[in-house]
PDB file of C-alpha atoms in Angstrom:
ATOM      1  CA  MET A   4      -0.183 -51.177 -20.021  1.00  0.00           C
ATOM      2  CA  ARG A   5      -1.784 -47.663 -20.906  1.00  0.00           C
ATOM      3  CA  THR A   6      -4.088 -47.492 -17.702  1.00  0.00           C
ATOM      4  CA  SER A   7      -0.717 -48.100 -15.405  1.00  0.00           C
ATOM      5  CA  ARG A   8       1.148 -45.375 -16.919  1.00  0.00           C
ATOM      6  CA  PHE A   9      -1.865 -42.863 -16.255  1.00  0.00           C
ATOM      7  CA  LEU A  10      -1.979 -44.112 -12.809  1.00  0.00           C
ATOM      8  CA  VAL A  11       1.634 -43.560 -12.164  1.00  0.00           C
ATOM      9  CA  ARG A  12       1.483 -40.252 -13.814  1.00  0.00           C
ATOM     10  CA  SER A  13      -1.382 -39.199 -11.673  1.00  0.00           C
ATOM     11  CA  GLY A  14      -0.028 -40.249  -8.650  1.00  0.00           C
ATOM     12  CA  LEU A  15       3.101 -38.304  -9.158  1.00  0.00           C
ATOM     13  CA  THR A  16       1.103 -35.257  -9.890  1.00  0.00           C
ATOM     14  CA  VAL A  17      -0.820 -35.502  -6.771  1.00  0.00           C
ATOM     15  CA  ALA A  18       2.157 -36.266  -4.675  1.00  0.00           C
ATOM     16  CA  ALA A  19       3.885 -33.164  -5.911  1.00  0.00           C
ATOM     17  CA  ALA A  20       0.640 -31.043  -5.579  1.00  0.00           C
ATOM     18  CA  ALA A  21       0.439 -32.313  -1.741  1.00  0.00           C
ATOM     19  CA  ALA A  22       4.247 -31.592  -1.243  1.00  0.00           C
ATOM     20  CA  LEU A  23       4.005 -28.014  -2.842  1.00  0.00           C
ATOM     21  CA  PRO A  24       2.130 -26.263   0.135  1.00  0.00           C
ATOM     22  CA  LEU A  25       4.703 -27.551   2.383  1.00  0.00           C
ATOM     23  CA  ALA A  26       7.662 -26.585   0.028  1.00  0.00           C
ATOM     24  CA  LEU A  27       6.420 -23.203   0.141  1.00  0.00           C
ATOM     25  CA  THR A  28       5.625 -22.568   3.978  1.00  0.00           C
ATOM     26  CA  ALA A  29       9.148 -24.243   4.819  1.00  0.00           C
ATOM     27  CA  GLN A  30      11.381 -21.505   5.949  1.00  0.00           C
ATOM     28  CA  PRO A  31      15.391 -21.983   5.442  1.00  0.00           C
ATOM     29  CA  ALA A  32      17.103 -23.493   7.861  1.00  0.00           C
ATOM     30  CA  VAL A  33      19.003 -20.229   9.012  1.00  0.00           C
ATOM     31  CA  ALA A  34      15.629 -18.492   9.879  1.00  0.00           C
ATOM     32  CA  ARG A  35      14.060 -21.762  11.604  1.00  0.00           C
ATOM     33  CA  ALA A  36      17.436 -21.746  13.702  1.00  0.00           C
ATOM     34  CA  SER A  37      16.903 -18.121  14.408  1.00  0.00           C
ATOM     35  CA  GLY A  38      14.927 -16.967  17.347  1.00  0.00           C
ATOM     36  CA  ILE A  39      14.165 -13.602  15.679  1.00  0.00           C
ATOM     37  CA  SER A  40      12.280 -12.270  12.831  1.00  0.00           C
ATOM     38  CA  VAL A  41      13.574  -9.149  11.003  1.00  0.00           C
ATOM     39  CA  SER A  42      11.396  -6.973   8.660  1.00  0.00           C
ATOM     40  CA  THR A  43      12.090  -3.580   6.634  1.00  0.00           C
ATOM     41  CA  THR A  44       9.807  -1.008   5.760  1.00  0.00           C
ATOM     42  CA  GLY A  45      11.504   1.970   3.681  1.00  0.00           C
ATOM     43  CA  SER A  46      14.200   2.897   5.623  1.00  0.00           C
ATOM     44  CA  THR A  47      13.225   1.184   8.993  1.00  0.00           C
ATOM     45  CA  VAL A  48      14.230  -2.119  10.214  1.00  0.00           C
ATOM     46  CA  SER A  49      12.701  -3.813  13.083  1.00  0.00           C
ATOM     47  CA  VAL A  50      13.274  -6.874  14.951  1.00  0.00           C
ATOM     48  CA  VAL A  51      10.869  -8.987  16.923  1.00  0.00           C
ATOM     49  CA  THR A  52      11.642 -12.256  19.174  1.00  0.00           C
ATOM     50  CA  SER A  53      10.032 -13.975  21.879  1.00  0.00           C
ATOM     51  CA  ALA A  54      13.119 -15.715  23.089  1.00  0.00           C
ATOM     52  CA  CYS A  55      14.283 -13.551  25.708  1.00  0.00           C
ATOM     53  CA  THR A  56      13.348 -13.341  29.389  1.00  0.00           C
ATOM     54  CA  GLN A  57      13.373 -10.100  31.658  1.00  0.00           C
ATOM     55  CA  ILE A  58      16.244  -9.595  34.168  1.00  0.00           C
ATOM     56  CA  ASN A  59      16.375  -6.630  36.483  1.00  0.00           C
ATOM     57  CA  GLY A  60      13.611  -4.791  34.288  1.00  0.00           C
ATOM     58  CA  SER A  61      15.882  -5.237  30.764  1.00  0.00           C
ATOM     59  CA  TRP A  62      14.869  -7.767  27.870  1.00  0.00           C
ATOM     60  CA  GLY A  63      18.097  -7.440  26.283  1.00  0.00           C
ATOM     61  CA  THR A  64      19.578  -5.272  23.384  1.00  0.00           C
ATOM     62  CA  ALA A  65      19.481  -5.741  19.550  1.00  0.00           C
ATOM     63  CA  ALA A  66      22.429  -4.467  17.407  1.00  0.00           C
ATOM     64  CA  LEU A  67      22.474  -3.369  13.672  1.00  0.00           C
ATOM     65  CA  LEU A  68      25.743  -4.198  12.036  1.00  0.00           C
ATOM     66  CA  GLY A  69      26.726  -2.672   8.806  1.00  0.00           C
ATOM     67  CA  SER A  70      29.131  -4.529   6.525  1.00  0.00           C
ATOM     68  CA  ALA A  71      32.087  -2.905   7.873  1.00  0.00           C
ATOM     69  CA  GLN A  72      31.400  -3.862  11.381  1.00  0.00           C
ATOM     70  CA  ALA A  73      32.446  -7.207  13.055  1.00  0.00           C
ATOM     71  CA  SER A  74      31.296  -7.058  16.582  1.00  0.00           C
ATOM     72  CA  PHE A  75      28.147  -6.600  18.501  1.00  0.00           C
ATOM     73  CA  ALA A  76      29.619  -3.759  20.390  1.00  0.00           C
ATOM     74  CA  GLN A  77      30.386  -1.666  17.020  1.00  0.00           C
ATOM     75  CA  GLY A  78      26.535  -1.856  15.816  1.00  0.00           C
ATOM     76  CA  ARG A  79      23.968   0.628  16.404  1.00  0.00           C
ATOM     77  CA  GLN A  80      22.430  -0.784  19.615  1.00  0.00           C
ATOM     78  CA  VAL A  81      18.616  -0.636  20.914  1.00  0.00           C
ATOM     79  CA  ALA A  82      17.116  -2.219  23.940  1.00  0.00           C
ATOM     80  CA  LEU A  83      14.536  -4.528  23.654  1.00  0.00           C
ATOM     81  CA  SER A  84      10.937  -3.476  24.691  1.00  0.00           C
ATOM     82  CA  GLY A  85       7.757  -5.577  24.944  1.00  0.00           C
ATOM     83  CA  THR A  86       6.007  -8.269  27.116  1.00  0.00           C
ATOM     84  CA  ALA A  87       6.718 -11.774  27.728  1.00  0.00           C
ATOM     85  CA  ALA A  88       4.790 -12.770  24.568  1.00  0.00           C
ATOM     86  CA  GLY A  89       7.206 -10.870  22.559  1.00  0.00           C
ATOM     87  CA  GLN A  90      10.011  -8.182  22.472  1.00  0.00           C
ATOM     88  CA  SER A  91      10.983  -5.749  19.372  1.00  0.00           C
ATOM     89  CA  ALA A  92      13.206  -3.017  18.353  1.00  0.00           C
ATOM     90  CA  ALA A  93      13.546  -0.854  15.684  1.00  0.00           C
ATOM     91  CA  TRP A  94      15.910   1.449  13.793  1.00  0.00           C
ATOM     92  CA  SER A  95      14.696   4.360  11.655  1.00  0.00           C
ATOM     93  CA  GLY A  96      16.478   6.262   8.790  1.00  0.00           C
ATOM     94  CA  VAL A  97      18.698   3.131   7.850  1.00  0.00           C
ATOM     95  CA  SER A  98      20.406   3.841   4.495  1.00  0.00           C
ATOM     96  CA  PRO A  99      20.296   1.466   1.734  1.00  0.00           C
ATOM     97  CA  GLY A 100      22.803  -1.774   1.868  1.00  0.00           C
ATOM     98  CA  THR A 101      22.957  -5.140   3.512  1.00  0.00           C
ATOM     99  CA  TYR A 102      22.968  -5.289   7.328  1.00  0.00           C
ATOM    100  CA  THR A 103      23.297  -8.236  10.224  1.00  0.00           C
ATOM    101  CA  VAL A 104      20.681  -7.972  12.904  1.00  0.00           C
ATOM    102  CA  VAL A 105      21.849  -9.602  16.304  1.00  0.00           C
ATOM    103  CA  VAL A 106      19.769  -9.791  19.318  1.00  0.00           C
ATOM    104  CA  MET A 107      21.354 -10.456  22.952  1.00  0.00           C
ATOM    105  CA  CYS A 108      19.140 -11.264  25.819  1.00  0.00           C
ATOM    106  CA  SER A 109      19.753  -9.789  28.955  1.00  0.00           C
ATOM    107  CA  ASN A 110      21.155 -13.217  30.356  1.00  0.00           C
ATOM    108  CA  GLY A 111      24.041 -12.999  28.034  1.00  0.00           C
ATOM    109  CA  SER A 112      22.524 -15.516  25.363  1.00  0.00           C
ATOM    110  CA  THR A 113      22.117 -14.814  21.734  1.00  0.00           C
ATOM    111  CA  ALA A 114      18.505 -14.939  20.478  1.00  0.00           C
ATOM    112  CA  GLY A 115      19.467 -15.189  17.124  1.00  0.00           C
ATOM    113  CA  THR A 116      21.300 -13.619  13.661  1.00  0.00           C
ATOM    114  CA  GLN A 117      19.722 -12.512  10.625  1.00  0.00           C
ATOM    115  CA  SER A 118      20.712 -10.691   7.661  1.00  0.00           C
ATOM    116  CA  VAL A 119      18.801  -8.053   5.947  1.00  0.00           C
ATOM    117  CA  ILE A 120      18.713  -6.104   2.737  1.00  0.00           C
ATOM    118  CA  VAL A 121      17.455  -2.433   2.915  1.00  0.00           C
ATOM    119  CA  SER A 122      16.558  -1.013  -0.395  1.00  0.00           C
ATOM    120  CA  THR A 123      16.088   2.388  -2.098  1.00  0.00           C
ATOM    121  CA  PRO A 124      12.337   3.334  -2.460  1.00  0.00           C
ATOM    122  CA  ALA A 125      11.387   2.913  -5.853  1.00  0.00           C
ATOM    123  CA  THR A 126       9.531   6.196  -6.015  1.00  0.00           C
ATOM    124  CA  ALA A 127       9.097   8.910  -3.861  1.00  0.00           C
ATOM    125  CA  SER A 128       5.350   9.576  -2.577  1.00  0.00           C
ATOM    126  CA  PRO A 129       3.590  12.593  -4.389  1.00  0.00           C
ATOM    127  CA  ARG A 130       3.349  15.730  -2.204  1.00  0.00           C
ATOM    128  CA  ALA A 131       0.381  17.622  -1.647  1.00  0.00           C
ATOM    129  CA  THR A 132       0.298  20.966  -3.539  1.00  0.00           C
ATOM    130  CA  VAL A 133      -1.865  23.753  -2.156  1.00  0.00           C
ATOM    131  CA  THR A 134      -3.384  26.150  -4.605  1.00  0.00           C
ATOM    132  CA  PRO A 135      -4.947  29.309  -3.873  1.00  0.00           C
ATOM    133  CA  THR A 136      -8.901  29.360  -3.997  1.00  0.00           C
ATOM    134  CA  PRO A 137     -11.004  32.016  -5.544  1.00  0.00           C
ATOM    135  CA  SER A 138     -11.713  35.049  -3.549  1.00  0.00           C
ATOM    136  CA  ARG A 139     -15.123  35.039  -3.306  1.00  0.00           C
ATOM    137  CA  GLY A 140     -15.608  31.248  -3.344  1.00  0.00           C
ATOM    138  CA  VAL A 141     -17.655  29.136  -5.886  1.00  0.00           C
ATOM    139  CA  MET A 142     -21.141  30.875  -6.890  1.00  0.00           C
ATOM    140  CA  GLY A 143     -23.246  28.028  -7.215  1.00  0.00           C
ATOM    141  CA  GLY A 144     -26.458  29.988  -8.460  1.00  0.00           C
ATOM    142  CA  LEU A 145     -24.341  31.010 -11.280  1.00  0.00           C
ATOM    143  CA  GLY A 146     -23.408  27.354 -12.546  1.00  0.00           C
ATOM    144  CA  GLY A 147     -20.309  27.012 -10.463  1.00  0.00           C
ATOM    145  CA  ALA A 148     -18.421  30.178 -12.259  1.00  0.00           C
ATOM    146  CA  ALA A 149     -15.827  31.800 -10.233  1.00  0.00           C
ATOM    147  CA  ARG A 150     -16.004  35.107 -12.195  1.00  0.00           C
ATOM    148  CA  ASP A 151     -19.280  37.620 -12.240  1.00  0.00           C
ATOM    149  CA  VAL A 152     -21.656  37.645 -14.896  1.00  0.00           C
ATOM    150  CA  GLY A 153     -21.851  40.977 -16.645  1.00  0.00           C
ATOM    151  CA  PRO A 154     -25.364  42.428 -17.757  1.00  0.00           C
ATOM    152  CA  VAL A 155     -24.829  41.792 -21.581  1.00  0.00           C
ATOM    153  CA  ALA A 156     -24.095  38.035 -21.088  1.00  0.00           C
ATOM    154  CA  MET A 157     -27.221  37.981 -18.897  1.00  0.00           C
ATOM    155  CA  GLY A 158     -29.730  39.885 -21.472  1.00  0.00           C
ATOM    156  CA  VAL A 159     -28.332  37.356 -24.151  1.00  0.00           C
ATOM    157  CA  GLY A 160     -28.736  34.269 -22.024  1.00  0.00           C
ATOM    158  CA  GLY A 161     -32.368  35.728 -21.390  1.00  0.00           C
ATOM    159  CA  ALA A 162     -32.936  36.151 -25.378  1.00  0.00           C
ATOM    160  CA  LEU A 163     -31.968  32.646 -26.040  1.00  0.00           C
ATOM    161  CA  VAL A 164     -34.192  31.145 -23.382  1.00  0.00           C
ATOM    162  CA  GLY A 165     -37.499  33.157 -24.366  1.00  0.00           C
ATOM    163  CA  THR A 166     -36.546  32.317 -28.238  1.00  0.00           C
ATOM    164  CA  GLY A 167     -36.878  28.382 -26.992  1.00  0.00           C
ATOM    165  CA  ILE A 168     -39.909  28.993 -25.237  1.00  0.00           C
ATOM    166  CA  ILE A 169     -41.628  30.579 -28.011  1.00  0.00           C
ATOM    167  CA  ALA A 170     -40.311  28.107 -30.654  1.00  0.00           C
ATOM    168  CA  ALA A 171     -41.284  25.280 -28.409  1.00  0.00           C
ATOM    169  CA  ALA A 172     -45.045  26.856 -28.112  1.00  0.00           C
ATOM    170  CA  TRP A 173     -45.530  27.624 -31.703  1.00  0.00           C
ATOM    171  CA  PHE A 174     -44.075  23.850 -32.608  1.00  0.00           C
ATOM    172  CA  LEU A 175     -46.711  22.441 -30.116  1.00  0.00           C
ATOM    173  CA  ARG A 176     -49.556  24.521 -31.466  1.00  0.00           C
ATOM    174  CA  ARG A 177     -48.927  23.459 -35.327  1.00  0.00           C
ATOM    175  CA  ARG A 178     -48.729  19.954 -34.034  1.00  0.00           C
ATOM    176  CA  SER A 179     -52.229  19.850 -32.066  1.00  0.00           C
ATOM    177  CA  LYS A 180     -53.838  21.210 -35.211  1.00  0.00           C
ATOM    178  CA  PRO A 181     -52.827  18.628 -38.202  1.00  0.00           C
ATOM    179  CA  TYR A 182     -55.173  19.996 -40.874  1.00  0.00           C
ATOM    180  CA  ARG A 183     -53.318  23.128 -40.984  1.00  0.00           C
ATOM    181  CA  LEU A 184     -50.089  23.665 -43.029  1.00  0.00           C
TER     182      LEU A 184
END
């Protein structure tokens, strides 16, 4: 009895694990029936389709309809461009809101309709600021200082280096003769 319950539970787990990738990759019925793919990047909306055929040099037209617009003619229309493998259109400077994208092929058929939400950008990108550079540049020989060093500072620095050399020599000399105190 215990083993059969374990097998049933593990069988259900395996079935759920097998169905999960299929459920995650399945698209909604509206998107599957539609022959268009709509995407947004910032304030730009773009549509891609491969459902249209070229007639008299034209692939068709795509329209971006706002919430107050009801027909294709009222929307912002853009001609499709591309090749037989895929056609596309884009609108830039779209304000935040919910829009409907409709693609009409040149033969009069509708390639698809899809809604899209344009959101406000979370944060503005940081702007680069220009800072003035030192007039003489960086003086690498002086430790990268951007100002000139006066004679007093040079004299003090030289005295410190000389004192360090004399102290090191005295220490090493005393260490080499352990019998002296």
